[in-house]
PDB file of N, CA and C in Angstrom:
ATOM      1  N   MET K  17     -12.551  45.732-125.972  1.00 68.00           N
ATOM      2  CA  MET K  17     -13.641  46.288-127.003  1.00 68.00           C
ATOM      3  C   MET K  17     -12.277  44.937-128.293  1.00 68.00           C
ATOM      4  N   TYR K  18     -11.643  44.742-127.857  1.00 80.00           N
ATOM      5  CA  TYR K  18     -10.493  43.894-129.168  1.00 80.00           C
ATOM      6  C   TYR K  18     -10.085  42.921-128.065  1.00 80.00           C
ATOM      7  N   ALA K  19     -10.124  43.125-126.959  1.00 80.00           N
ATOM      8  CA  ALA K  19      -9.775  41.389-126.064  1.00 80.00           C
ATOM      9  C   ALA K  19     -10.640  40.162-127.074  1.00 80.00           C
ATOM     10  N   THR K  20     -11.742  40.343-127.727  1.00 88.00           N
ATOM     11  CA  THR K  20     -12.219  39.004-128.864  1.00 88.00           C
ATOM     12  C   THR K  20     -11.422  38.571-129.512  1.00 88.00           C
ATOM     13  N   PRO K  21     -11.306  38.959-130.399  1.00 91.00           N
ATOM     14  CA  PRO K  21     -10.433  39.710-132.163  1.00 91.00           C
ATOM     15  C   PRO K  21      -9.075  38.534-131.953  1.00 91.00           C
ATOM     16  N   ILE K  22      -8.419  39.209-130.629  1.00 92.00           N
ATOM     17  CA  ILE K  22      -6.842  39.530-130.327  1.00 92.00           C
ATOM     18  C   ILE K  22      -7.247  37.873-129.502  1.00 92.00           C
ATOM     19  N   LEU K  23      -8.265  37.683-128.581  1.00 92.00           N
ATOM     20  CA  LEU K  23      -7.546  36.191-127.827  1.00 92.00           C
ATOM     21  C   LEU K  23      -8.246  35.136-128.993  1.00 92.00           C
ATOM     22  N   GLN K  24      -8.300  35.022-130.194  1.00 92.00           N
ATOM     23  CA  GLN K  24      -9.619  34.106-130.866  1.00 92.00           C
ATOM     24  C   GLN K  24      -7.883  33.897-131.788  1.00 92.00           C
ATOM     25  N   TYR K  25      -7.666  34.396-131.571  1.00 93.00           N
ATOM     26  CA  TYR K  25      -6.148  34.827-133.235  1.00 93.00           C
ATOM     27  C   TYR K  25      -4.571  34.287-132.037  1.00 93.00           C
ATOM     28  N   LEU K  26      -5.317  34.284-131.027  1.00 93.00           N
ATOM     29  CA  LEU K  26      -3.718  33.694-130.016  1.00 93.00           C
ATOM     30  C   LEU K  26      -4.440  31.927-130.239  1.00 93.00           C
ATOM     31  N   LYS K  27      -6.252  31.690-129.997  1.00 91.00           N
ATOM     32  CA  LYS K  27      -6.506  30.572-129.525  1.00 91.00           C
ATOM     33  C   LYS K  27      -5.638  30.011-131.343  1.00 91.00           C
ATOM     34  N   LYS K  28      -6.374  30.762-132.000  1.00 92.00           N
ATOM     35  CA  LYS K  28      -5.830  29.828-133.510  1.00 92.00           C
ATOM     36  C   LYS K  28      -4.411  29.429-134.021  1.00 92.00           C
ATOM     37  N   ASN K  29      -3.915  30.781-133.596  1.00 91.00           N
ATOM     38  CA  ASN K  29      -2.351  30.037-133.999  1.00 91.00           C
ATOM     39  C   ASN K  29      -1.080  30.618-133.159  1.00 91.00           C
ATOM     40  N   GLY K  30      -1.212  30.331-131.818  1.00 89.00           N
ATOM     41  CA  GLY K  30      -0.625  29.803-130.916  1.00 89.00           C
ATOM     42  C   GLY K  30       0.404  31.554-130.315  1.00 89.00           C
ATOM     43  N   GLN K  31       1.148  31.429-130.220  1.00 90.00           N
ATOM     44  CA  GLN K  31       1.866  32.278-129.061  1.00 90.00           C
ATOM     45  C   GLN K  31       2.734  33.359-130.334  1.00 90.00           C
ATOM     46  N   GLN K  32       3.041  34.933-130.435  1.00 92.00           N
ATOM     47  CA  GLN K  32       2.434  35.554-130.701  1.00 92.00           C
ATOM     48  C   GLN K  32       2.954  36.691-130.146  1.00 92.00           C
ATOM     49  N   LEU K  33       3.580  37.661-130.859  1.00 93.00           N
ATOM     50  CA  LEU K  33       4.457  39.134-131.112  1.00 93.00           C
ATOM     51  C   LEU K  33       3.630  39.970-131.673  1.00 93.00           C
ATOM     52  N   ASP K  34       3.499  41.242-129.733  1.00 94.00           N
ATOM     53  CA  ASP K  34       2.280  42.046-130.640  1.00 94.00           C
ATOM     54  C   ASP K  34       1.994  42.952-131.878  1.00 94.00           C
ATOM     55  N   LEU K  35       2.956  42.448-132.801  1.00 92.00           N
ATOM     56  CA  LEU K  35       3.478  43.340-133.572  1.00 92.00           C
ATOM     57  C   LEU K  35       2.419  42.642-134.485  1.00 92.00           C
ATOM     58  N   GLU K  36       3.246  41.351-134.647  1.00 93.00           N
ATOM     59  CA  GLU K  36       2.393  40.114-135.436  1.00 93.00           C
ATOM     60  C   GLU K  36       0.301  40.365-135.178  1.00 93.00           C
ATOM     61  N   ILE K  37       0.207  40.002-134.299  1.00 95.00           N
ATOM     62  CA  ILE K  37      -1.521  40.622-133.411  1.00 95.00           C
ATOM     63  C   ILE K  37      -1.798  41.892-134.394  1.00 95.00           C
ATOM     64  N   ALA K  38      -0.997  42.781-134.237  1.00 95.00           N
ATOM     65  CA  ALA K  38      -1.845  43.221-134.855  1.00 95.00           C
ATOM     66  C   ALA K  38      -2.122  44.344-136.414  1.00 95.00           C
ATOM     67  N   ALA K  39      -0.485  43.267-136.761  1.00 95.00           N
ATOM     68  CA  ALA K  39      -0.933  43.860-138.748  1.00 95.00           C
ATOM     69  C   ALA K  39      -1.466  42.452-138.731  1.00 95.00           C
ATOM     70  N   ALA K  40      -2.210  40.956-138.253  1.00 94.00           N
ATOM     71  CA  ALA K  40      -3.342  39.604-138.585  1.00 94.00           C
ATOM     72  C   ALA K  40      -4.314  40.764-138.049  1.00 94.00           C
ATOM     73  N   THR K  41      -4.765  41.298-137.469  1.00 93.00           N
ATOM     74  CA  THR K  41      -5.870  40.777-136.562  1.00 93.00           C
ATOM     75  C   THR K  41      -6.089  43.152-136.797  1.00 93.00           C
ATOM     76  N   GLY K  42      -5.228  44.136-138.135  1.00 94.00           N
ATOM     77  CA  GLY K  42      -5.328  45.156-138.237  1.00 94.00           C
ATOM     78  C   GLY K  42      -5.813  46.559-137.227  1.00 94.00           C
ATOM     79  N   ILE K  43      -6.040  45.623-135.622  1.00 94.00           N
ATOM     80  CA  ILE K  43      -6.046  46.636-135.134  1.00 94.00           C
ATOM     81  C   ILE K  43      -4.387  48.095-134.078  1.00 94.00           C
ATOM     82  N   PRO K  44      -4.770  48.493-134.467  1.00 94.00           N
ATOM     83  CA  PRO K  44      -3.342  49.316-134.028  1.00 94.00           C
ATOM     84  C   PRO K  44      -2.326  49.006-133.222  1.00 94.00           C
ATOM     85  N   LEU K  45      -1.536  49.213-133.083  1.00 93.00           N
ATOM     86  CA  LEU K  45      -0.547  48.656-131.947  1.00 93.00           C
ATOM     87  C   LEU K  45      -0.904  49.454-130.912  1.00 93.00           C
ATOM     88  N   PRO K  46      -0.807  50.162-130.639  1.00 93.00           N
ATOM     89  CA  PRO K  46      -1.319  50.724-129.490  1.00 93.00           C
ATOM     90  C   PRO K  46      -1.825  49.727-128.640  1.00 93.00           C
ATOM     91  N   LYS K  47      -3.365  50.005-128.694  1.00 94.00           N
ATOM     92  CA  LYS K  47      -4.358  49.364-128.434  1.00 94.00           C
ATOM     93  C   LYS K  47      -4.481  48.073-128.975  1.00 94.00           C
ATOM     94  N   VAL K  48      -4.067  46.961-129.539  1.00 94.00           N
ATOM     95  CA  VAL K  48      -3.062  45.858-129.251  1.00 94.00           C
ATOM     96  C   VAL K  48      -3.032  45.419-127.590  1.00 94.00           C
ATOM     97  N   ARG K  49      -1.583  46.727-127.201  1.00 93.00           N
ATOM     98  CA  ARG K  49      -1.418  46.606-126.431  1.00 93.00           C
ATOM     99  C   ARG K  49      -1.694  46.417-125.040  1.00 93.00           C
ATOM    100  N   ILE K  50      -2.110  47.334-125.282  1.00 93.00           N
ATOM    101  CA  ILE K  50      -3.806  47.875-124.002  1.00 93.00           C
ATOM    102  C   ILE K  50      -4.928  46.683-123.600  1.00 93.00           C
ATOM    103  N   SER K  51      -4.628  46.602-124.743  1.00 93.00           N
ATOM    104  CA  SER K  51      -5.428  45.278-124.792  1.00 93.00           C
ATOM    105  C   SER K  51      -5.165  43.995-124.194  1.00 93.00           C
ATOM    106  N   LEU K  52      -3.938  43.623-124.726  1.00 93.00           N
ATOM    107  CA  LEU K  52      -2.785  42.926-123.948  1.00 93.00           C
ATOM    108  C   LEU K  52      -2.364  43.013-122.266  1.00 93.00           C
ATOM    109  N   SER K  53      -2.204  44.079-122.046  1.00 92.00           N
ATOM    110  CA  SER K  53      -2.061  44.346-120.484  1.00 92.00           C
ATOM    111  C   SER K  53      -3.119  44.479-120.340  1.00 92.00           C
ATOM    112  N   ASP K  54      -4.657  44.394-120.229  1.00 93.00           N
ATOM    113  CA  ASP K  54      -5.867  43.671-119.615  1.00 93.00           C
ATOM    114  C   ASP K  54      -5.488  42.734-119.251  1.00 93.00           C
ATOM    115  N   LEU K  55      -5.939  41.637-120.707  1.00 92.00           N
ATOM    116  CA  LEU K  55      -6.397  40.685-121.215  1.00 92.00           C
ATOM    117  C   LEU K  55      -4.984  39.635-119.835  1.00 92.00           C
ATOM    118  N   SER K  56      -3.913  40.431-119.444  1.00 92.00           N
ATOM    119  CA  SER K  56      -2.876  39.570-118.593  1.00 92.00           C
ATOM    120  C   SER K  56      -3.493  39.829-117.253  1.00 92.00           C
ATOM    121  N   ALA K  57      -3.470  40.746-116.877  1.00 92.00           N
ATOM    122  CA  ALA K  57      -3.878  41.500-115.632  1.00 92.00           C
ATOM    123  C   ALA K  57      -5.037  40.503-115.376  1.00 92.00           C
ATOM    124  N   ARG K  58      -6.004  40.216-116.060  1.00 91.00           N
ATOM    125  CA  ARG K  58      -7.354  39.086-115.491  1.00 91.00           C
ATOM    126  C   ARG K  58      -6.703  38.163-116.051  1.00 91.00           C
ATOM    127  N   GLY K  59      -5.368  37.420-116.022  1.00 91.00           N
ATOM    128  CA  GLY K  59      -4.634  35.817-116.002  1.00 91.00           C
ATOM    129  C   GLY K  59      -5.455  34.741-117.240  1.00 91.00           C
ATOM    130  N   GLU K  60      -5.836  35.273-118.228  1.00 92.00           N
ATOM    131  CA  GLU K  60      -6.698  35.003-119.553  1.00 92.00           C
ATOM    132  C   GLU K  60      -5.697  35.139-120.808  1.00 92.00           C
ATOM    133  N   ILE K  61      -3.986  35.673-120.145  1.00 92.00           N
ATOM    134  CA  ILE K  61      -2.676  35.735-121.330  1.00 92.00           C
ATOM    135  C   ILE K  61      -2.035  34.811-119.706  1.00 92.00           C
ATOM    136  N   SER K  62      -0.491  34.696-120.657  1.00 91.00           N
ATOM    137  CA  SER K  62       0.666  35.122-120.084  1.00 91.00           C
ATOM    138  C   SER K  62       1.828  36.303-121.004  1.00 91.00           C
ATOM    139  N   ARG K  63       2.268  37.036-120.720  1.00 91.00           N
ATOM    140  CA  ARG K  63       3.219  37.829-122.193  1.00 91.00           C
ATOM    141  C   ARG K  63       4.103  37.790-121.179  1.00 91.00           C
ATOM    142  N   CYS K  64       5.103  38.387-121.751  1.00 92.00           N
ATOM    143  CA  CYS K  64       6.364  38.538-120.943  1.00 92.00           C
ATOM    144  C   CYS K  64       6.867  39.732-122.410  1.00 92.00           C
ATOM    145  N   ASN K  65       8.075  40.523-121.640  1.00 92.00           N
ATOM    146  CA  ASN K  65       8.422  41.415-122.722  1.00 92.00           C
ATOM    147  C   ASN K  65       9.730  41.980-123.146  1.00 92.00           C
ATOM    148  N   VAL K  66      10.011  41.047-124.694  1.00 92.00           N
ATOM    149  CA  VAL K  66      11.125  40.745-125.199  1.00 92.00           C
ATOM    150  C   VAL K  66      11.853  41.899-125.844  1.00 92.00           C
ATOM    151  N   THR K  67      13.243  41.414-126.475  1.00 92.00           N
ATOM    152  CA  THR K  67      13.784  42.368-127.558  1.00 92.00           C
ATOM    153  C   THR K  67      14.337  41.725-128.659  1.00 92.00           C
ATOM    154  N   LYS K  68      13.859  41.346-129.721  1.00 87.00           N
ATOM    155  CA  LYS K  68      14.429  41.290-131.200  1.00 87.00           C
ATOM    156  C   LYS K  68      15.067  41.881-131.157  1.00 87.00           C
ATOM    157  N   PHE K  69      16.349  41.960-132.177  1.00 91.00           N
ATOM    158  CA  PHE K  69      17.129  42.567-133.471  1.00 91.00           C
ATOM    159  C   PHE K  69      16.862  41.748-134.875  1.00 91.00           C
ATOM    160  N   ASN K  70      16.498  43.191-135.854  1.00 87.00           N
ATOM    161  CA  ASN K  70      16.197  43.605-136.631  1.00 87.00           C
ATOM    162  C   ASN K  70      17.371  43.601-137.473  1.00 87.00           C
ATOM    163  N   ASN K  71      18.580  42.988-138.057  1.00 91.00           N
ATOM    164  CA  ASN K  71      19.250  43.748-139.089  1.00 91.00           C
ATOM    165  C   ASN K  71      19.994  44.663-138.232  1.00 91.00           C
ATOM    166  N   GLY K  72      20.645  44.543-137.115  1.00 91.00           N
ATOM    167  CA  GLY K  72      20.998  44.999-136.094  1.00 91.00           C
ATOM    168  C   GLY K  72      20.469  46.438-135.178  1.00 91.00           C
ATOM    169  N   LYS K  73      19.028  46.456-135.068  1.00 93.00           N
ATOM    170  CA  LYS K  73      18.244  47.344-134.667  1.00 93.00           C
ATOM    171  C   LYS K  73      17.087  46.205-134.344  1.00 93.00           C
ATOM    172  N   ALA K  74      17.910  46.689-132.409  1.00 92.00           N
ATOM    173  CA  ALA K  74      16.806  46.632-131.788  1.00 92.00           C
ATOM    174  C   ALA K  74      14.941  46.980-131.016  1.00 92.00           C
ATOM    175  N   ILE K  75      14.635  45.433-131.088  1.00 87.00           N
ATOM    176  CA  ILE K  75      12.922  45.975-131.156  1.00 87.00           C
ATOM    177  C   ILE K  75      12.333  45.060-129.981  1.00 87.00           C
ATOM    178  N   GLU K  76      11.853  46.398-128.924  1.00 91.00           N
ATOM    179  CA  GLU K  76      11.383  45.816-128.503  1.00 91.00           C
ATOM    180  C   GLU K  76       9.593  45.112-128.689  1.00 91.00           C
ATOM    181  N   GLY K  77       9.312  43.945-127.625  1.00 92.00           N
ATOM    182  CA  GLY K  77       7.474  43.802-128.181  1.00 92.00           C
ATOM    183  C   GLY K  77       7.802  43.152-126.202  1.00 92.00           C
ATOM    184  N   MET K  78       6.159  42.689-127.158  1.00 92.00           N
ATOM    185  CA  MET K  78       5.169  41.052-126.225  1.00 92.00           C
ATOM    186  C   MET K  78       5.082  39.900-126.674  1.00 92.00           C
ATOM    187  N   LEU K  79       5.315  39.155-126.004  1.00 92.00           N
ATOM    188  CA  LEU K  79       4.904  37.894-126.440  1.00 92.00           C
ATOM    189  C   LEU K  79       4.638  37.547-125.380  1.00 92.00           C
ATOM    190  N   CYS K  80       2.679  36.877-126.660  1.00 92.00           N
ATOM    191  CA  CYS K  80       2.430  36.453-125.395  1.00 92.00           C
ATOM    192  C   CYS K  80       1.796  35.547-126.244  1.00 92.00           C
ATOM    193  N   ARG K  81       0.838  34.595-125.449  1.00 91.00           N
ATOM    194  CA  ARG K  81       0.002  33.512-125.547  1.00 91.00           C
ATOM    195  C   ARG K  81      -0.807  32.903-124.383  1.00 91.00           C
ATOM    196  N   ILE K  82      -2.266  31.934-124.804  1.00 91.00           N
ATOM    197  CA  ILE K  82      -2.789  32.331-124.050  1.00 91.00           C
ATOM    198  C   ILE K  82      -2.236  31.503-122.840  1.00 91.00           C
ATOM    199  N   ALA K  83      -2.709  32.141-121.333  1.00 87.00           N
ATOM    200  CA  ALA K  83      -2.253  31.260-120.260  1.00 87.00           C
ATOM    201  C   ALA K  83      -2.688  29.951-120.039  1.00 87.00           C
ATOM    202  N   GLY K  84      -1.604  29.547-119.390  1.00 79.00           N
ATOM    203  CA  GLY K  84      -1.829  27.739-119.392  1.00 79.00           C
ATOM    204  C   GLY K  84      -1.696  26.772-121.276  1.00 79.00           C
ATOM    205  N   THR K  85      -1.746  27.180-120.841  1.00 68.00           N
ATOM    206  CA  THR K  85      -0.905  26.906-123.273  1.00 68.00           C
ATOM    207  C   THR K  85       1.317  26.549-122.826  1.00 68.00           C
ATOM    208  N   ILE K  86       1.024  25.562-123.160  1.00 70.00           N
ATOM    209  CA  ILE K  86       2.454  24.971-123.411  1.00 70.00           C
ATOM    210  C   ILE K  86       3.144  25.121-125.072  1.00 70.00           C
ATOM    211  N   PRO K  87       3.705  25.484-125.267  1.00 67.00           N
ATOM    212  CA  PRO K  87       3.760  25.296-126.806  1.00 67.00           C
ATOM    213  C   PRO K  87       5.167  24.129-126.751  1.00 67.00           C
ATOM    214  N   PRO K  88       4.448  24.222-128.271  1.00 71.00           N
ATOM    215  CA  PRO K  88       4.825  21.968-128.527  1.00 71.00           C
ATOM    216  C   PRO K  88       5.796  22.168-128.637  1.00 71.00           C
ATOM    217  N   LYS K  89       7.039  21.174-128.721  1.00 76.00           N
ATOM    218  CA  LYS K  89       8.690  21.045-128.348  1.00 76.00           C
ATOM    219  C   LYS K  89       8.478  20.255-130.416  1.00 76.00           C
ATOM    220  N   THR K  90       9.696  21.345-129.957  1.00 75.00           N
ATOM    221  CA  THR K  90      10.228  20.989-131.563  1.00 75.00           C
ATOM    222  C   THR K  90      11.193  20.021-132.056  1.00 75.00           C
ATOM    223  N   PRO K  91      10.750  20.043-133.534  1.00 81.00           N
ATOM    224  CA  PRO K  91      10.864  18.215-134.133  1.00 81.00           C
ATOM    225  C   PRO K  91      12.696  18.554-134.300  1.00 81.00           C
ATOM    226  N   GLY K  92      13.510  17.119-134.628  1.00 82.00           N
ATOM    227  CA  GLY K  92      14.137  16.888-134.357  1.00 82.00           C
ATOM    228  C   GLY K  92      15.208  16.448-132.921  1.00 82.00           C
ATOM    229  N   ARG K  93      16.263  16.091-133.144  1.00 80.00           N
ATOM    230  CA  ARG K  93      16.800  15.242-131.834  1.00 80.00           C
ATOM    231  C   ARG K  93      17.358  16.234-130.393  1.00 80.00           C
ATOM    232  N   LYS K  94      17.593  15.638-129.567  1.00 76.00           N
ATOM    233  CA  LYS K  94      17.189  16.446-128.924  1.00 76.00           C
ATOM    234  C   LYS K  94      19.306  16.679-128.559  1.00 76.00           C
ATOM    235  N   PRO K  95      19.851  17.688-127.438  1.00 77.00           N
ATOM    236  CA  PRO K  95      21.448  17.668-126.767  1.00 77.00           C
ATOM    237  C   PRO K  95      21.372  16.133-126.374  1.00 77.00           C
ATOM    238  N   GLY K  96      21.737  15.190-125.748  1.00 72.00           N
ATOM    239  CA  GLY K  96      21.537  14.365-124.276  1.00 72.00           C
ATOM    240  C   GLY K  96      21.006  13.076-125.172  1.00 72.00           C
ATOM    241  N   SER K  97      20.701  12.712-126.381  1.00 59.00           N
ATOM    242  CA  SER K  97      19.748  11.653-126.831  1.00 59.00           C
ATOM    243  C   SER K  97      20.487  10.682-126.866  1.00 59.00           C
TER     244      SER K  97
END
């Protein structure tokens, strides 16, 4: 039910945290997490569990992107160049 807006958001914005997806789409976080788990099981997205630290406080979440996409390289010089 929430898969379509989540997929559209990820296609438009690239790799995102579940918290960011919930905030942007207006879908409650528990429902976003269930939908992300279903999309991952179907192979439509790639996801991994991450821990971010905000002012020393650990925040658990899922980092997701459309399956088969590779994030763009970061600009700037690379080591060994």
